[in-house]
Coordinates of N, CA, C and O in Angstrom, one line a residue:
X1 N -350.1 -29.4 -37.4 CA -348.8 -29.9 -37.7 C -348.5 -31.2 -36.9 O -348.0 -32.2 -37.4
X2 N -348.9 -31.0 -35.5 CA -348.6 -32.2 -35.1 C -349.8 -33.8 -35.4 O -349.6 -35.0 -35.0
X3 N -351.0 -33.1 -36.1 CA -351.8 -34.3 -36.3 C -350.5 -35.0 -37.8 O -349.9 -36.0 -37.6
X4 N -350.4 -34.6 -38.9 CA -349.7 -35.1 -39.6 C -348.3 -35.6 -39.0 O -347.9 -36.7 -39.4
X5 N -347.7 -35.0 -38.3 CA -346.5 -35.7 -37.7 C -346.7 -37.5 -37.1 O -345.9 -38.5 -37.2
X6 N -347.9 -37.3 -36.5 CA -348.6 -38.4 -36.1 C -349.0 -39.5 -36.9 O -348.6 -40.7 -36.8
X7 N -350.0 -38.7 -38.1 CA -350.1 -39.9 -38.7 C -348.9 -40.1 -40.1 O -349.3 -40.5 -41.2
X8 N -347.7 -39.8 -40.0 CA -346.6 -40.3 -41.0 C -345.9 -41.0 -40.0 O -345.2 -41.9 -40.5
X9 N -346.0 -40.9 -38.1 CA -345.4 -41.9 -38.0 C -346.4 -43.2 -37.8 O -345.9 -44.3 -37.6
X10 N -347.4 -43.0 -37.8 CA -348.6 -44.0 -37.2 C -348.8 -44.8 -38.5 O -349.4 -45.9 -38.5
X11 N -348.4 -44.6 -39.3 CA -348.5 -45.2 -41.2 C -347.1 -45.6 -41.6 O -346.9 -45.9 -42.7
X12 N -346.1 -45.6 -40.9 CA -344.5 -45.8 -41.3 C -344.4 -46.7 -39.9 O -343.5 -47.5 -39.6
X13 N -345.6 -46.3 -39.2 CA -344.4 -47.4 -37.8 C -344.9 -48.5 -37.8 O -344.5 -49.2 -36.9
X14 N -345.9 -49.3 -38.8 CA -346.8 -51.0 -38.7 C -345.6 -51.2 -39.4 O -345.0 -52.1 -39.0
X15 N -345.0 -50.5 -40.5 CA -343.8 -51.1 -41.7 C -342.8 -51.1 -41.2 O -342.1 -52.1 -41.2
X16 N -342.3 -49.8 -40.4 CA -341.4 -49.6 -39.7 C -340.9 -50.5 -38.9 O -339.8 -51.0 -39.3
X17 N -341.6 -51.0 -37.5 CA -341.3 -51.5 -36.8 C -340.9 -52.9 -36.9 O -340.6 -53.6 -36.0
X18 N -341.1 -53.4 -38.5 CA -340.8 -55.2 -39.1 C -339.6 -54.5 -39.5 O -338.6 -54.8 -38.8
X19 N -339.4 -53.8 -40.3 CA -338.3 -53.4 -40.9 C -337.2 -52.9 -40.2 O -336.1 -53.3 -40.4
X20 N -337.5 -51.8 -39.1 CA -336.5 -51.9 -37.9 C -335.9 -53.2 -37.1 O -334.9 -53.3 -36.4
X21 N -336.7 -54.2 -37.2 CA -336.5 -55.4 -36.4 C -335.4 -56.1 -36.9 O -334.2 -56.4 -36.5
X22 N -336.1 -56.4 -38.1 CA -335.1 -57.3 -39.2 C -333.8 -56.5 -39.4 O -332.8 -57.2 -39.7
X23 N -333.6 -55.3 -39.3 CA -332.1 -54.3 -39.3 C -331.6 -54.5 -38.4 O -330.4 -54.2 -38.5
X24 N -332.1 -54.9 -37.2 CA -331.3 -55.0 -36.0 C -330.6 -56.6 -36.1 O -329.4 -56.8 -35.7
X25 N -331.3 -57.4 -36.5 CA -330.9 -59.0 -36.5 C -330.2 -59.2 -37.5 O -329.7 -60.3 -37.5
X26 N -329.9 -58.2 -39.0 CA -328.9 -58.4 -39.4 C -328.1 -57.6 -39.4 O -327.2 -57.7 -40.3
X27 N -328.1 -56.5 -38.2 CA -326.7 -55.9 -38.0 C -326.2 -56.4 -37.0 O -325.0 -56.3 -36.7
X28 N -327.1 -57.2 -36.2 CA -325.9 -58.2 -35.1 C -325.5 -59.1 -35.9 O -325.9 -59.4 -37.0
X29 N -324.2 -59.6 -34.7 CA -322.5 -60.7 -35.2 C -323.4 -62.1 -34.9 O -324.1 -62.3 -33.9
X30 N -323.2 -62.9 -35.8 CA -324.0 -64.2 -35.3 C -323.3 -64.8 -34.1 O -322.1 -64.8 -33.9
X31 N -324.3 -65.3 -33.2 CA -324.3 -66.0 -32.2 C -322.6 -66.7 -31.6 O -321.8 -66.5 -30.7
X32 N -322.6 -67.7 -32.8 CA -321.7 -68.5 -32.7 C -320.3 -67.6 -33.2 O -319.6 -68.2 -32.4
X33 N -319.6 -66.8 -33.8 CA -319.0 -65.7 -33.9 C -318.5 -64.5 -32.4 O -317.5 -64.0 -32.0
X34 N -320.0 -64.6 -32.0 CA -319.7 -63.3 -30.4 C -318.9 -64.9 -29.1 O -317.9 -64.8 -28.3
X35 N -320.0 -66.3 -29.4 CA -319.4 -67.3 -28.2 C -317.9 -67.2 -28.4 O -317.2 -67.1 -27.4
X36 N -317.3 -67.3 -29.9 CA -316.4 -67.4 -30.0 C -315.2 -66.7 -29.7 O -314.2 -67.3 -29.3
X37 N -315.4 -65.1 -30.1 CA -314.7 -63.8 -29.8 C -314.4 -63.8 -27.9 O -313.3 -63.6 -27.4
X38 N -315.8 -64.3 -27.2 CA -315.4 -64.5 -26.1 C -314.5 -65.5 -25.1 O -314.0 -65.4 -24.0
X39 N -314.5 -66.4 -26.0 CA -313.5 -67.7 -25.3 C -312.2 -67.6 -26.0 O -311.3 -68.3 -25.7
X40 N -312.2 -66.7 -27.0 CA -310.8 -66.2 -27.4 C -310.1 -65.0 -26.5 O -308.9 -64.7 -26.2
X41 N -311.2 -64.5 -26.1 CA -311.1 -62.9 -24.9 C -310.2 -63.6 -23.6 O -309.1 -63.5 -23.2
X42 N -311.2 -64.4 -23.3 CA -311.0 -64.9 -21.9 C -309.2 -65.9 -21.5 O -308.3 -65.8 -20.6
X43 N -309.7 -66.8 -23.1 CA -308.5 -67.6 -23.2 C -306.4 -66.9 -23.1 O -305.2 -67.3 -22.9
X44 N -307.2 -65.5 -23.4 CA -305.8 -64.8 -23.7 C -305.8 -64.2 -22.8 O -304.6 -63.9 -22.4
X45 N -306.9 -63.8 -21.8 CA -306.4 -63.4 -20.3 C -305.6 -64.5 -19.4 O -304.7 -64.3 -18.6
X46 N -306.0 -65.5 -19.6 CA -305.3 -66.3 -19.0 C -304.3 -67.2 -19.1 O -304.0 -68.1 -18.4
X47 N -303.5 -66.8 -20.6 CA -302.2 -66.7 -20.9 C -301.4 -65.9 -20.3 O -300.3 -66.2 -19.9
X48 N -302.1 -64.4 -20.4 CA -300.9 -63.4 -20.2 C -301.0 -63.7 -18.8 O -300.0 -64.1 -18.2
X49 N -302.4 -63.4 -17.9 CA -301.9 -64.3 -16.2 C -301.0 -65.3 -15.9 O -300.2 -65.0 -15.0
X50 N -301.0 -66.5 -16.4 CA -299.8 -67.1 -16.8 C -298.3 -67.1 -16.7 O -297.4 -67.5 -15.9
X51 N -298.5 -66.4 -17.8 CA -297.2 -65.5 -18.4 C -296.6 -64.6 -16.9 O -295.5 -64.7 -16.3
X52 N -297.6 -63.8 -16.9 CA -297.6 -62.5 -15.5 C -296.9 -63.8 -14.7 O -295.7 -63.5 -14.5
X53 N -297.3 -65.1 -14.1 CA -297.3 -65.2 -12.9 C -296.1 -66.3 -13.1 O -295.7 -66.9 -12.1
X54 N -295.6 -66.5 -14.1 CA -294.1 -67.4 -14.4 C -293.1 -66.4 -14.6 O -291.9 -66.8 -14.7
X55 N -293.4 -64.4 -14.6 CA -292.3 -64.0 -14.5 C -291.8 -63.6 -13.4 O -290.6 -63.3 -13.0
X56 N -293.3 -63.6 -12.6 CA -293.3 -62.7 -10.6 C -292.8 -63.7 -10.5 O -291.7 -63.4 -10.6
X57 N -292.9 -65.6 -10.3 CA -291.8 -66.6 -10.0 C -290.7 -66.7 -9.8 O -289.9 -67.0 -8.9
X58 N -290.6 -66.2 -11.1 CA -289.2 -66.1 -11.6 C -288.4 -65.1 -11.2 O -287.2 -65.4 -11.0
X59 N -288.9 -63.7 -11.1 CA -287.8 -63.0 -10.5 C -288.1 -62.7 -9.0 O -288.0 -61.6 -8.5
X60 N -288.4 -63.9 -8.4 CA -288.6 -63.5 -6.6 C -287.1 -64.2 -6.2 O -286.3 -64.8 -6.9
X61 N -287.3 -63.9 -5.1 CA -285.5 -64.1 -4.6 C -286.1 -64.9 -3.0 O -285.3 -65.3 -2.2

């Protein structure tokens, strides 16, 4: 049992492993998409810091 287990994956994995590859590279977010998501991330952290630190200003005495 385990020689055929072997060779179904040893005969699926030369095909396999192109076809796993290529599934991975089109289930990732393109490049320019993820740079983007992140400088939108960052940019809004340091609004609401901002924000945070024009209200601690504002209500110190």
């Amino acid at each position: 049992m385990s020689d055929n287990a072997t060779e179904a994956t040893g005969s699926a994995g030369a095909t396999g492993s192109t076809n796993a590859k290529q599934f991975r590279e089109e289930d990732r977010a393109p490049m320019g998409m993820t740079f983007r998501v992140f400088i939108y991330l960052v940019a809004v952290h340091f609004i609401v810091a901002f924000f945070f630190l024009l209200f601690y200003l504002g209500g110190a005495k």
